[in-house]
Amino acid sequence: MKHTTEIIALLLCIALLGACAPDAATDEKIDLIVEGKSIVTMDEHDTIIENGAVAVDDGVIIAIGTHAEIHEQYSAVETLGGDNRVVMPGLVNGHSHAAMTLLRGIADDLELMDWLINYIFPAEVEFVDAEFVRIGTELACWEMIRGGTTTFVDMYYYPDVIADVVDRCGMRAMISATIIDQRSPDAEGADDSLQKGSAYIKRWQGRNSRITPIFGPHANFSLTADQLRATREAATALGAPISIHVAESPFEIQNSIDTYGMTSIEFFESIGFFDGPTIAAHVVWPTEAEIAILAERNVGVIHNPTSNMKIASGIAPITDLLKAGVHVGLGTDGAASNNDLDMWEEMRLASFLQKVEQMDPKVLPAGTVLRMATIGGATAIGLGNDIGSLEVGKRADLIQVAFDDVHHVPTYNVVSHLVYVNDEQDVVSVIVDGKLLMREREMLTIDTKRITAEATAIAAKIQGALEKRNR
Ligand SMILES: [Zn+2]
């Protein structure tokens, strides 16, 4: 008798457990399910799941599997259908000057130093204020979200304003306080910018998990060795990473040799500049020995092919950097030297540029470039454990790309299409930290009409001032 009671109790338990198990799809709903004809995970095995889905709850990826597996286990408050859709990690733009969208096309077809010293720096001193940065950054965030970028590493002025915009629009960003030894829009010189930058970093550390405040010393020709050392010391004291332009142009290399008797990266190494997390933008002209330094010191490199081509800075030795084990990501640089923020174009150009430079079509294949725009970039900027691939436990930064345009017909290989065919306009939905920023091409966190009007108004003012000056 006792035995029968036990069996009944056991059966009851099983029945109850069954009711509470996650496969009871009617019970507690998770936040979001994102479906896709292909789920391009960018995990270490380059796993692609056909007819799959990603389950998201509380900002985190909680499951990835086939459509059937995910729907058996979960039901969600919102589901994004996956017909003709590819789901992949959001793109990581490792180097930008977001607010420079407002200087898009202001001075084209010039040499880097001429462009910088005679056009960009004066225009910035004249026009850039907090309002300019707010509008320019918001315009940039709209463009980046529209194109599937979910994270960017920015370097510009008024970092508090940039952080406010990012806070509101829902993207993820590492935002630099620019340190430069000249009068800039938000500081009088290196000491002033370092002091203000430190205060900004203290204000934003721990405030929003999507925003990492960092230092952005401009370059080794726009700061002295002492100022660069002081910036690294401040960064170490605050536990903040650094983003900086490195070995971008022959000018920088020559200047470094003339001033310090060594090339740019050797100089940085000689002053202990790589003692903490460093994101090096450009790195067009490293020597073999310097590539070894970057690998050993775990310096993340951000390749900006469009900007490097447009300003004719040179061709960065990306295949050599990758071979040496350097983590390499991609960036757009500012819209004044690009002139857009299209990471799909960066992928394509990165690949083609290496192929033609080495006269070898096998170098930098599509899969490698796609890694650079996702997990490779995330690792290069120090966020590889949190974002960059679709894996359980990672933050839910992902995008849905429509594969229903005429240029997707036919599709034999999804990765090939993502790199060699896709445009920004193919991105339909964008999710950061589990929140939808764009749904079926509708911007949800930025008022497109307002920002267009504000950007147009400020551009008219700049245009008027430029015409007056040129008269
Ligand atoms: Zn730059």
Short mmCIF file of C-alpha atoms in Angstrom, two decimals, residues 29-298:
data_model
loop_
_atom_site.label_atom_id
_atom_site.label_comp_id
_atom_site.label_asym_id
_atom_site.label_seq_id
_atom_site.Cartn_x
_atom_site.Cartn_y
_atom_site.Cartn_z
CA LYS A 29 7.24 34.70 -21.51
CA ILE A 30 10.73 35.77 -22.38
CA ASP A 31 11.34 39.19 -23.95
CA LEU A 32 12.17 38.36 -27.54
CA ILE A 33 12.68 35.63 -30.13
CA VAL A 34 14.55 36.57 -33.30
CA GLU A 35 14.08 34.10 -36.14
CA GLY A 36 16.22 33.68 -39.21
CA LYS A 37 16.53 31.54 -42.30
CA SER A 38 20.19 31.44 -41.30
CA ILE A 39 21.69 32.30 -37.93
CA VAL A 40 25.29 33.31 -38.53
CA THR A 41 26.68 33.00 -35.01
CA MET A 42 30.35 33.96 -35.55
CA ASP A 43 31.25 31.61 -32.69
CA GLU A 44 34.66 29.92 -32.74
CA HIS A 45 33.41 27.18 -35.08
CA ASP A 46 31.67 29.66 -37.43
CA THR A 47 28.42 27.83 -36.73
CA ILE A 48 25.53 28.69 -39.02
CA ILE A 49 22.09 27.37 -38.04
CA GLU A 50 19.54 26.98 -40.82
CA ASN A 51 15.93 27.84 -39.96
CA GLY A 52 16.98 28.98 -36.52
CA ALA A 53 16.07 31.38 -33.79
CA VAL A 54 17.71 33.30 -30.97
CA ALA A 55 15.98 33.61 -27.59
CA VAL A 56 16.61 36.84 -25.68
CA ASP A 57 15.64 37.72 -22.14
CA ASP A 58 16.75 40.50 -19.83
CA GLY A 59 19.29 41.77 -22.37
CA VAL A 60 21.03 38.39 -22.66
CA ILE A 61 21.05 35.63 -25.28
CA ILE A 62 19.56 32.68 -23.37
CA ALA A 63 19.29 30.13 -26.19
CA ILE A 64 20.16 29.60 -29.84
CA GLY A 65 18.81 26.71 -31.85
CA THR A 66 16.56 25.62 -34.64
CA HIS A 67 13.19 27.33 -35.03
CA ALA A 68 11.49 24.21 -33.62
CA GLU A 69 13.82 23.87 -30.63
CA ILE A 70 13.43 27.49 -29.55
CA HIS A 71 9.64 27.58 -29.98
CA GLU A 72 9.28 24.31 -28.08
CA GLN A 73 11.06 25.80 -25.11
CA TYR A 74 10.05 29.43 -25.13
CA SER A 75 7.31 31.83 -25.90
CA ALA A 76 8.15 35.50 -26.15
CA VAL A 77 6.45 38.84 -25.73
CA GLU A 78 7.71 39.72 -29.22
CA THR A 79 8.88 37.53 -32.09
CA LEU A 80 10.64 38.84 -35.18
CA GLY A 81 9.79 36.56 -38.09
CA GLY A 82 12.68 35.12 -40.04
CA ASP A 83 11.48 34.58 -43.63
CA ASN A 84 14.32 35.60 -45.93
CA ARG A 85 16.20 36.99 -42.94
CA VAL A 86 19.76 36.38 -41.78
CA VAL A 87 20.44 36.91 -38.09
CA MET A 88 23.97 37.84 -37.07
CA PRO A 89 25.86 39.78 -34.39
CA GLY A 90 25.63 43.57 -34.60
CA LEU A 91 28.58 45.21 -36.35
CA VAL A 92 31.37 46.79 -34.30
CA ASN A 93 32.69 50.11 -35.60
CA GLY A 94 36.04 50.28 -33.83
CA HIS A 95 36.99 53.84 -34.75
CA SER A 96 34.78 56.83 -35.38
CA HIS A 97 34.39 60.53 -34.81
CA ALA A 98 30.61 60.37 -34.87
CA ALA A 99 29.72 64.06 -34.73
CA MET A 100 31.81 64.68 -37.86
CA THR A 101 28.77 63.61 -39.86
CA LEU A 102 28.05 67.36 -39.83
CA LEU A 103 31.37 67.98 -41.64
CA ARG A 104 30.61 65.33 -44.27
CA GLY A 105 31.96 66.62 -47.58
CA ILE A 106 33.25 69.92 -46.17
CA ALA A 107 36.76 69.30 -47.54
CA ASP A 108 37.51 66.39 -49.85
CA ASP A 109 40.44 65.25 -51.93
CA LEU A 110 43.21 66.62 -49.71
CA GLU A 111 46.31 65.18 -48.02
CA LEU A 112 45.86 64.08 -44.41
CA MET A 113 47.93 66.82 -42.74
CA ASP A 114 46.66 69.56 -45.08
CA TRP A 115 43.09 68.32 -44.53
CA LEU A 116 43.53 68.13 -40.75
CA ILE A 117 45.50 71.32 -40.06
CA ASN A 118 44.08 73.69 -42.67
CA TYR A 119 40.46 72.51 -42.84
CA ILE A 120 39.25 70.24 -40.07
CA PHE A 121 40.92 71.72 -36.96
CA PRO A 122 39.92 75.34 -37.89
CA ALA A 123 36.36 74.27 -38.78
CA GLU A 124 36.12 72.47 -35.45
CA VAL A 125 37.33 75.47 -33.46
CA GLU A 126 34.84 77.67 -35.29
CA PHE A 127 31.75 75.47 -35.36
CA VAL A 128 31.96 72.67 -32.84
CA ASP A 129 30.15 73.20 -29.56
CA ALA A 130 28.02 70.98 -27.35
CA GLU A 131 24.98 71.44 -29.60
CA PHE A 132 26.98 70.52 -32.72
CA VAL A 133 28.18 67.35 -30.99
CA ARG A 134 24.69 66.42 -29.83
CA ILE A 135 23.18 66.78 -33.30
CA GLY A 136 26.15 65.29 -35.19
CA THR A 137 26.36 62.27 -32.87
CA GLU A 138 22.65 61.60 -33.03
CA LEU A 139 22.77 61.82 -36.82
CA ALA A 140 25.66 59.34 -36.76
CA CYS A 141 23.81 56.97 -34.42
CA TRP A 142 20.84 56.99 -36.76
CA GLU A 143 23.11 56.16 -39.70
CA MET A 144 24.92 53.44 -37.75
CA ILE A 145 21.75 51.80 -36.40
CA ARG A 146 20.22 51.89 -39.87
CA GLY A 147 23.29 50.04 -41.17
CA GLY A 148 23.41 47.40 -38.41
CA THR A 149 26.21 48.82 -36.27
CA THR A 150 25.47 48.18 -32.61
CA THR A 151 28.76 49.23 -30.98
CA PHE A 152 31.16 52.04 -31.79
CA VAL A 153 34.36 53.45 -30.36
CA ASP A 154 34.18 57.20 -30.59
CA MET A 155 36.72 59.98 -30.28
CA TYR A 156 35.45 63.54 -30.26
CA TYR A 157 34.81 66.56 -28.08
CA TYR A 158 32.21 67.04 -25.33
CA PRO A 159 32.18 63.32 -24.39
CA ASP A 160 29.41 63.88 -21.82
CA VAL A 161 27.14 65.01 -24.65
CA ILE A 162 28.09 61.98 -26.77
CA ALA A 163 27.39 59.69 -23.82
CA ASP A 164 23.99 61.34 -23.28
CA VAL A 165 23.05 60.69 -26.92
CA VAL A 166 24.21 57.05 -26.74
CA ASP A 167 22.37 56.61 -23.44
CA ARG A 168 19.14 57.74 -25.11
CA CYS A 169 19.45 56.01 -28.49
CA GLY A 170 20.30 52.63 -26.95
CA MET A 171 23.57 51.83 -28.74
CA ARG A 172 26.70 50.47 -27.07
CA ALA A 173 29.81 52.64 -27.17
CA MET A 174 33.25 53.31 -25.83
CA ILE A 175 33.43 57.07 -25.75
CA SER A 176 36.77 58.86 -25.58
CA ALA A 177 37.58 62.13 -23.98
CA THR A 178 39.87 63.60 -26.65
CA ILE A 179 43.26 64.68 -25.30
CA ILE A 180 45.13 67.04 -27.60
CA ASP A 181 47.81 69.68 -27.09
CA GLN A 182 46.08 72.60 -28.76
CA ARG A 183 43.03 74.75 -28.25
CA SER A 184 40.10 72.51 -29.09
CA PRO A 185 36.34 73.00 -28.94
CA ASP A 186 36.18 71.81 -25.33
CA ALA A 187 39.62 72.50 -23.82
CA GLU A 188 42.54 74.93 -23.84
CA GLY A 189 45.30 72.33 -24.26
CA ALA A 190 46.62 68.96 -23.13
CA ASP A 191 46.52 69.57 -19.35
CA ASP A 192 43.02 71.04 -19.50
CA SER A 193 41.68 68.24 -21.72
CA LEU A 194 43.26 65.59 -19.48
CA GLN A 195 41.73 67.15 -16.39
CA LYS A 196 38.29 67.48 -17.99
CA GLY A 197 38.60 64.00 -19.50
CA SER A 198 39.36 62.45 -16.12
CA ALA A 199 36.34 64.16 -14.59
CA TYR A 200 34.14 62.89 -17.44
CA ILE A 201 35.40 59.33 -16.97
CA LYS A 202 34.62 59.44 -13.25
CA ARG A 203 31.12 60.74 -14.02
CA TRP A 204 30.34 57.91 -16.45
CA GLN A 205 32.08 54.88 -14.96
CA GLY A 206 29.46 52.42 -13.75
CA ARG A 207 26.58 54.66 -14.83
CA ASN A 208 25.33 52.75 -17.87
CA SER A 209 26.54 49.24 -18.73
CA ARG A 210 26.34 50.08 -22.47
CA ILE A 211 28.72 53.03 -22.14
CA THR A 212 32.43 52.71 -21.40
CA PRO A 213 34.16 56.06 -20.87
CA ILE A 214 37.76 56.01 -22.15
CA PHE A 215 40.64 58.36 -22.98
CA GLY A 216 41.34 59.36 -26.58
CA PRO A 217 44.80 60.95 -26.81
CA HIS A 218 44.81 62.15 -30.41
CA ALA A 219 48.22 61.01 -31.73
CA ASN A 220 51.94 61.20 -30.99
CA PHE A 221 52.44 64.29 -33.15
CA SER A 222 49.67 66.25 -31.40
CA LEU A 223 50.87 65.45 -27.86
CA THR A 224 54.33 65.42 -26.23
CA ALA A 225 55.89 62.30 -24.71
CA ASP A 226 55.16 63.67 -21.21
CA GLN A 227 51.53 64.33 -22.09
CA LEU A 228 51.13 60.81 -23.52
CA ARG A 229 52.73 59.36 -20.38
CA ALA A 230 50.42 61.43 -18.18
CA THR A 231 47.40 60.20 -20.14
CA ARG A 232 48.43 56.57 -19.69
CA GLU A 233 48.97 57.17 -15.97
CA ALA A 234 45.51 58.74 -15.62
CA ALA A 235 43.98 55.84 -17.59
CA THR A 236 45.69 53.27 -15.38
CA ALA A 237 44.63 55.08 -12.21
CA LEU A 238 41.00 55.14 -13.39
CA GLY A 239 41.04 51.67 -14.98
CA ALA A 240 40.03 53.17 -18.34
CA PRO A 241 41.14 51.94 -21.78
CA ILE A 242 42.74 54.22 -24.36
CA SER A 243 41.93 54.74 -28.03
CA ILE A 244 44.51 56.54 -30.19
CA HIS A 245 45.60 57.09 -33.81
CA VAL A 246 48.77 55.08 -34.44
CA ALA A 247 51.14 54.97 -37.43
CA GLU A 248 48.46 56.46 -39.68
CA SER A 249 50.62 58.39 -42.14
CA PRO A 250 54.20 58.68 -43.40
CA PHE A 251 54.16 62.16 -41.82
CA GLU A 252 53.63 60.64 -38.37
CA ILE A 253 56.46 58.15 -38.83
CA GLN A 254 58.90 60.83 -40.05
CA ASN A 255 57.85 63.19 -37.27
CA SER A 256 58.46 60.45 -34.71
CA ILE A 257 61.91 59.68 -36.14
CA ASP A 258 62.83 63.39 -36.20
CA THR A 259 61.57 64.01 -32.64
CA TYR A 260 62.41 60.78 -30.84
CA GLY A 261 64.86 58.96 -33.09
CA MET A 262 62.48 56.03 -33.57
CA THR A 263 59.34 55.06 -35.43
CA SER A 264 55.89 55.63 -34.00
CA ILE A 265 55.04 52.30 -32.34
CA GLU A 266 58.62 51.89 -31.06
CA PHE A 267 58.23 55.29 -29.45
CA PHE A 268 54.92 54.36 -27.79
CA GLU A 269 56.51 51.18 -26.47
CA SER A 270 59.55 53.11 -25.15
CA ILE A 271 57.36 55.25 -22.89
CA GLY A 272 55.28 52.32 -21.59
CA PHE A 273 52.20 53.57 -23.41
CA PHE A 274 50.91 50.04 -24.06
CA ASP A 275 50.92 49.14 -20.36
CA GLY A 276 47.10 49.15 -20.29
CA PRO A 277 44.26 48.30 -22.70
CA THR A 278 44.88 50.16 -25.97
CA ILE A 279 42.87 50.47 -29.18
CA ALA A 280 45.14 51.63 -32.00
CA ALA A 281 43.35 53.11 -34.98
CA HIS A 282 44.80 52.83 -38.50
CA VAL A 283 48.30 51.26 -38.00
CA VAL A 284 49.06 51.70 -41.69
CA TRP A 285 52.86 51.86 -41.39
CA PRO A 286 54.13 49.42 -38.75
CA THR A 287 57.50 47.71 -39.21
CA GLU A 288 57.81 43.96 -38.70
CA ALA A 289 59.30 44.54 -35.25
CA GLU A 290 56.44 46.88 -34.40
CA ILE A 291 53.84 44.30 -35.42
CA ALA A 292 55.49 41.94 -32.93
CA ILE A 293 55.19 44.65 -30.24
CA LEU A 294 51.46 45.05 -30.96
CA ALA A 295 50.92 41.28 -30.72
CA GLU A 296 52.94 40.93 -27.53
CA ARG A 297 51.29 43.93 -25.85
CA ASN A 298 47.80 42.81 -26.92
#
